[in-house]
């Protein structure tokens, strides 16, 4: 039994709309051992190891359902068991996850196991520990070899897993703030492995780190950390504080205690969480020892008056007290028969107690500090306290050391409430916790005394949201309302675009429209991340990481996310929802990769984008696979895009008041028109959009229609849409590798990154529409990881439409032989009727492009499909035709049609070793300067 593959999805995916982990699990010989055959010993042992499995309903949808399923005659298979174990392991670590599903993967004994997770590393570890636990419970004769290390202990492994999870999980305070943000519909991003969290997107974002917010003044945090200065400031305002002195040696500590008067307290100058504090010190020796304890946590130590009374934490947010809690140090109560150690075990059996912050209470520990507290009262762990005797194991009341908390918000005296609010305002904190000692919080400090021990920046919320006794308080809500007052924006509009072809151009068009409309767009594309039109990160940035990168940028106020198939399959989407989602088309590309073998499966992947759209799903009505996606979206609106004005479904949709973008014929050409709520809105003539080459580039006409429809659905004004489309062109600098035109040579060059049959056919169609007085020459290729039939389809898309064909390969062979791809395509061209002498096999991309450029004559059109975009574009722009400086070899006398199989230029060396098809070697040609490779990897 082993894990063959694992994928961690950070957002919506094929499996769920929330984060899940997918395991491909091979049971091996254990396929023959379902739980029914393993029998009661296995089921009982598993239920004992993880009692929480009793609450799993499984297919019976009631508590106990999963255990019942395992006990049936046939039972269930161990892949399904692992799913439930991984979920329950996260549950015992404090995470509320419930979703899971297990299905056969198509191969006997191999299963796809999917389960929900909250924290990535914890979720992965849950799957691995679950596998080990299951293996440990199997009979020895069928247990996988080396599955369980010698000496492995389940209780130890369980507790270590819980501690591992808690080290990586959000703390209780941060988690409560995140939960409150989610309740208010505010998105959030975790920015590091600790407690730094971004609430909101783009320019609307606010940040928190635990309970310190982006609005917390730095000087206030510094003051709160300086206990001596805090004491002085509060004293000058007449607030009740103990006398204190700052010391740097044992002798100074003893003398300070003598001046202040016993009993005293020693504590670190800048400590927290109750660390290093010693209380009720009554002798010089105890003070000296207390100094040493505090000195372990701070260079300076404070000696202050010991105040009688209960320890209270008063929480103030935005100037108002929102919660008050009485804290009691960790302790046991004697019964006259049991020892201290036995009483501790009984207390720890409380289901509310766990390891660290796992649960609302923390387990008591019989450690060095506990032994010291026992020693003070003349006890050991073996002592038997009298019935009712309270034995304290800690000197401070922190919950993290086993203390308990009782909510007293409703009974605190108004004077004490006002005192706490004044203290926090005096320090300058937006969120502050006042530690206040009082014998009775219901009476005024003015009457019975009491005092402020300290004011805390970043006060913990755990004691307030989950007190041991009393009413839980929503203390995170007021913080969120302070950061995002009612009506304040927290989200930026998000548009996500997917499809086989046209994604990058459409995304760039839409971002350009938004910029022209006055927005600051963040854009992710196959060649980088752009903020307000400037590229900030280079590379293929069409997955969830880049989406979060854009949304974390404090400058942007709208996001355009090009969303690729590869990212969706590898890690899901980077956001849980988008305002507008668009699917341009679904065509044959990347089939046979990552388990996607059919167009229908590919459509299911791309459909995720519209499934998470909230406002509008923009769909290509001319693509049947895309059209069917309308039944899977919950968006408020559906906008159909069609170049067919006779489209029956779109016509009925428009008549019903629906939204659409259609291409309509007019006296002056073709008009892009919008329809919405019964209205007809002529938008722009296609020949006025530079990127369409006067309307001839139909694929860019359709891309422009999608950009217009999505901009309209985002609420952009019509004039801004028109201005954006009329000022967007297809230059290399605005849309690299997307139908770039170079006219500076005597011949015209079309430059494109098309890498599938649909994209190549679109460019071939454009080449036929353009006015060409000379010949048409194409440089053709295909990614090496595509199926042979896909490479053949690319060749068939251009066959018979050009005069010369040069077949090449990409730099990245993707496990193909050096000339395998060009030979496959050359053979396909020949099979389609292209004469051998019109076909050249030149494997190297640079050599192939140079050969095409060398062939060019006035009036010719060169269509070059490139992979290394920057390098190839430099080749084209720096090439010097014959007769100019730095001439290249290669010239021919006459043009001929593809039908008569015109010969390749005689000046170029011929190679007839490939079935008569010419293979050119241009090592003797002068190569242009090579650029850094910036072409995206084989992602659609």
PDB file of C-alpha atoms in Angstrom, residues 668-670 685-690 692-695:
ATOM      1  CA  UNK A 668     -19.686  49.903 -43.324  1.00  0.00           C
ATOM      2  CA  UNK A 669     -18.459  46.429 -42.382  1.00  0.00           C
ATOM      3  CA  UNK A 670     -19.003  44.300 -39.311  1.00  0.00           C
ATOM      4  CA  UNK A 685     -16.776  48.516 -36.125  1.00  0.00           C
ATOM      5  CA  UNK A 686     -14.283  45.680 -36.275  1.00  0.00           C
ATOM      6  CA  UNK A 687     -12.076  47.452 -38.810  1.00  0.00           C
ATOM      7  CA  UNK A 688     -11.476  50.211 -36.246  1.00  0.00           C
ATOM      8  CA  UNK A 689      -9.846  47.736 -33.834  1.00  0.00           C
ATOM      9  CA  UNK A 690      -6.112  47.647 -34.709  1.00  0.00           C
ATOM     10  CA  UNK A 692      -8.021  42.715 -35.939  1.00  0.00           C
ATOM     11  CA  UNK A 693      -5.966  43.937 -38.934  1.00  0.00           C
ATOM     12  CA  UNK A 694      -8.968  45.852 -40.316  1.00  0.00           C
ATOM     13  CA  UNK A 695     -11.339  43.063 -39.359  1.00  0.00           C
TER      14      UNK A 695
END
